[in-house]
Structures are given as C-alpha cells and as structure tokens.
Coordinates of C-alpha atoms in Angstrom, one line a residue:
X1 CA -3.4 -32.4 3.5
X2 CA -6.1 -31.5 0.7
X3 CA -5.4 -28.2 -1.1
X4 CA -8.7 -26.9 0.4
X5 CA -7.5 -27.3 4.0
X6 CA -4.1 -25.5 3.1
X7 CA -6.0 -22.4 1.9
X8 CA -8.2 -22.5 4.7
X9 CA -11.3 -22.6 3.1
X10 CA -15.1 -23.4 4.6
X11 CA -16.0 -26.8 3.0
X12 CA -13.4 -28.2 1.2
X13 CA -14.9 -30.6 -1.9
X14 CA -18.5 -30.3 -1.1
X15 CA -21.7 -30.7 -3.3
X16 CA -22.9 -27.6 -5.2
X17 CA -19.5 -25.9 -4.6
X18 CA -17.5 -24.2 -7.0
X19 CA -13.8 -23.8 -5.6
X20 CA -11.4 -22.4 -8.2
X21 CA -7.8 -21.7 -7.8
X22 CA -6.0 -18.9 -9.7
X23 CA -2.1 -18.4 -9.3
X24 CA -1.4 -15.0 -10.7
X25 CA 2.7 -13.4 -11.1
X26 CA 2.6 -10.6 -7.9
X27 CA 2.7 -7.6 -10.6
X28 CA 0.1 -4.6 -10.7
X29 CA -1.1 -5.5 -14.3
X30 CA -2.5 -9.0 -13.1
X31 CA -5.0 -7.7 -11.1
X32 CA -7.9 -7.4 -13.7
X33 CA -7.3 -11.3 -14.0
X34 CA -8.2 -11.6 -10.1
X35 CA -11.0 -9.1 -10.6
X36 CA -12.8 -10.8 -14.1
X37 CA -12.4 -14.3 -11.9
X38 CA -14.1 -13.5 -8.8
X39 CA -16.7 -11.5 -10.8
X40 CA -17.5 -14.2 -13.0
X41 CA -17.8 -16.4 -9.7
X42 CA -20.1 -14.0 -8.3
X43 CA -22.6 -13.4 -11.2
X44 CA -22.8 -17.2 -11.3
X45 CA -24.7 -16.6 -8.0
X46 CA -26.7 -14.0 -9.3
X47 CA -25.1 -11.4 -7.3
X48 CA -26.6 -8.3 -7.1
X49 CA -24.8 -5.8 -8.6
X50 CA -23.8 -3.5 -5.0
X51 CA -22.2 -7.0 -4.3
X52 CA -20.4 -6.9 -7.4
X53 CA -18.7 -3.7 -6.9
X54 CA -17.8 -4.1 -3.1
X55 CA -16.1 -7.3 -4.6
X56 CA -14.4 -6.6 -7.2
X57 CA -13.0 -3.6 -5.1
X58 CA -12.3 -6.1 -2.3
X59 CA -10.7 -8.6 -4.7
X60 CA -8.2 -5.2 -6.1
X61 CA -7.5 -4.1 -2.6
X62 CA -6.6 -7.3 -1.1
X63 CA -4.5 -8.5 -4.6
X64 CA -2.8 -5.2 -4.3
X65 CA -1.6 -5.1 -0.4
X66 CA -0.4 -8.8 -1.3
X67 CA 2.1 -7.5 -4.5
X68 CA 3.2 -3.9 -2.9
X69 CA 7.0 -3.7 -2.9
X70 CA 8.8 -5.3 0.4
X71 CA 12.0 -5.4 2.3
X72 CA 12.6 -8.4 0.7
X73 CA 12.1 -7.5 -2.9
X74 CA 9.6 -10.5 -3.5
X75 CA 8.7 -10.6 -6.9
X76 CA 6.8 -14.4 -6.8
X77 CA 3.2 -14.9 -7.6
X78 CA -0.1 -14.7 -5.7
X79 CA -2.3 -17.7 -5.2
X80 CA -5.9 -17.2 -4.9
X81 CA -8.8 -19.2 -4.3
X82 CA -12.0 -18.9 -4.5
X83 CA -15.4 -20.6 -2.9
X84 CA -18.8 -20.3 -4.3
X85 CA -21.5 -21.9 -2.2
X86 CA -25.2 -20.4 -3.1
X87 CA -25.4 -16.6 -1.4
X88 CA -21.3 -15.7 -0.5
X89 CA -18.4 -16.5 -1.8
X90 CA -15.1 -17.0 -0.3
X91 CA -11.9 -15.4 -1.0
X92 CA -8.9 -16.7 -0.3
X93 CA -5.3 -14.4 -0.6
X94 CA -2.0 -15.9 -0.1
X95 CA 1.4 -15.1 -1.3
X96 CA 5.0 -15.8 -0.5
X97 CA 6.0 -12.0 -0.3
X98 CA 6.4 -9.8 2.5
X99 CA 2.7 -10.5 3.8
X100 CA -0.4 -8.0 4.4
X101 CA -0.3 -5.5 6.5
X102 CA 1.6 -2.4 7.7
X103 CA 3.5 -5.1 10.1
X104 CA 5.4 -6.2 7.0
X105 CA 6.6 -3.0 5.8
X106 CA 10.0 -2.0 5.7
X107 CA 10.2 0.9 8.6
X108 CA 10.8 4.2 6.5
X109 CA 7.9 3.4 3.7
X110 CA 5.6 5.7 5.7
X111 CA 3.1 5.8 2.6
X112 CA 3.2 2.4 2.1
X113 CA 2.0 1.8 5.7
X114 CA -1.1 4.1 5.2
X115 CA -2.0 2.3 2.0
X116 CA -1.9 -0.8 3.0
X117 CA -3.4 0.2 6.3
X118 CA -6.0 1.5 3.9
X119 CA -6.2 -0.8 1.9
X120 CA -7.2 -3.6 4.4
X121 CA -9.9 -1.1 6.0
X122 CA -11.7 -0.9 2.7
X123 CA -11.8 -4.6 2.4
X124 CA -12.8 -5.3 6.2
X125 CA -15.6 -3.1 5.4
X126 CA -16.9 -4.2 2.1
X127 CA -17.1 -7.9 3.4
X128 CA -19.1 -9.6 6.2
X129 CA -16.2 -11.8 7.4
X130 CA -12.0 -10.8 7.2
X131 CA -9.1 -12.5 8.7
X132 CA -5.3 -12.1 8.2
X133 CA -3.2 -14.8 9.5
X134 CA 0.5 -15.8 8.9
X135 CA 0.7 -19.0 6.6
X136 CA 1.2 -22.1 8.5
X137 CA 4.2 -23.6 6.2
X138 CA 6.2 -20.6 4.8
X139 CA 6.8 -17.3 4.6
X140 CA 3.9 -14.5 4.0
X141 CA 0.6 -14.2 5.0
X142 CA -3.1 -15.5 4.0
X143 CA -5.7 -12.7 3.7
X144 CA -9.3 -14.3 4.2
X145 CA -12.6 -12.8 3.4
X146 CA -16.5 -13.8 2.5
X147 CA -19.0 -11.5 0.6
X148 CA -22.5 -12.2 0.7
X149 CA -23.9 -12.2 -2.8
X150 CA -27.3 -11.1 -2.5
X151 CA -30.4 -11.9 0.1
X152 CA -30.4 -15.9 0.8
X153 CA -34.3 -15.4 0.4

C-alpha cells in the first residue's frame, strides 16, 4: 500500500502535486513547525491571505486536539501530510495517541472535552471539507480536512 493511500489522501503521486510529509514529537512547542509547513504550502498557491489565517488556525487546532494529554499518557509523535493541488490543499492529521475527539477523553477531564469539542468546531468551520475517522491499522485517529486557497478563477 503507497504511503498516499495510508494517509488517505485525494490523488496519491499525481502531476503538478506537491505532497509533503512532516512527522513532528506530539508536544505543544512543535506546532509552529506544523503551522510554517502548511503556510509555506499554501502561499505556494498564492493563497489569499483570509485563507492563510483560517489555515494556519485550522493546522494549530487540529495539531493541538491530536497532542492533548490522554488516558493513556501517549507521548509519540504526530504525522502530517500535506496535499497541494492548484486552489486547496489537503491536510492530513494522524497520530498514535488517544485520537481526536471528546470520545477519547478520559471521563472526568470535563475541560478537556469542551476544548477539544471546540477545537474540532473551529476547524470544521474554517475548512470546506472535515472528516475524523479511526486509523485503519493501529491505534488513534486520522483528522482530515481541505481549505480552498483562493477563487479557482
């Protein structure tokens, strides 16, 4: 199975694709790393600059819910990927850990819930496509979303 199919991503190795990988450790101060990468991405596509904000707030939110604190203490890294094709781009979330999702929590981290409820609200609403599904192979979840870059026209 190609590495594109694993991280469920629209075209695989196409022509005039950019697909970059990024494997961060799941800590808070890592983020910006996530952030600079899809932003670069993104202004390589001449993004307008709304579209730049909604996703490099997407990108935080997204890296953040997968890295919160779990029952199980994970403390592995985050894999993200990336797919630039023309107009959108493609973001990819996946991580060993507990998963995304207040479904994941541990049942008396009450705040935790509400931020990661949260936290997947801002993104589903920042981006025109957003899926969370369990991975296929392991433990943890793949968080999925696309953000139109600027007008295809």
């Amino acid at each position: 199975m190609s590495e594109a199919v694993a991280f469920g991503l629209r075209g695989g190795e196409r022509s005039g694709v950019r697909l970059v990988r990024l494997r961060i450790p799941a800590k808070p101060e890592y983020v910006a790393v996530a952030r600079l990468a899809a932003a670069g991405l993104a202004e390589m596509s001449n993004a307008t600059d709304e579209a730049l904000v909604d996703l490099r707030l997407a990108v935080t939110e997204a890296v953040l819910d997968s890295i919160r604190p779990s029952c199980v203490g994970y403390t592995g890294d985050v894999q993200l990927a990336f797919e630039l094709d023309g107009t959108w781009l493609e973001v990819v979330v996946t991580g060993d850990g507990a998963g995304f999702g207040e479904e994941h929590l541990c049942p008396a981290d009450r705040d935790e819930r509400m931020e990661s409820t949260t936290r997947l609200a801002v993104i589903q609403a920042l981006t025109e496509e957003f899926e969370i599904a369990p991975q296929s192979s392991s433990y943890g979840s793949r968080l999925r979303f696309v953000k139109h870059l600027r007008d295809p026209h």
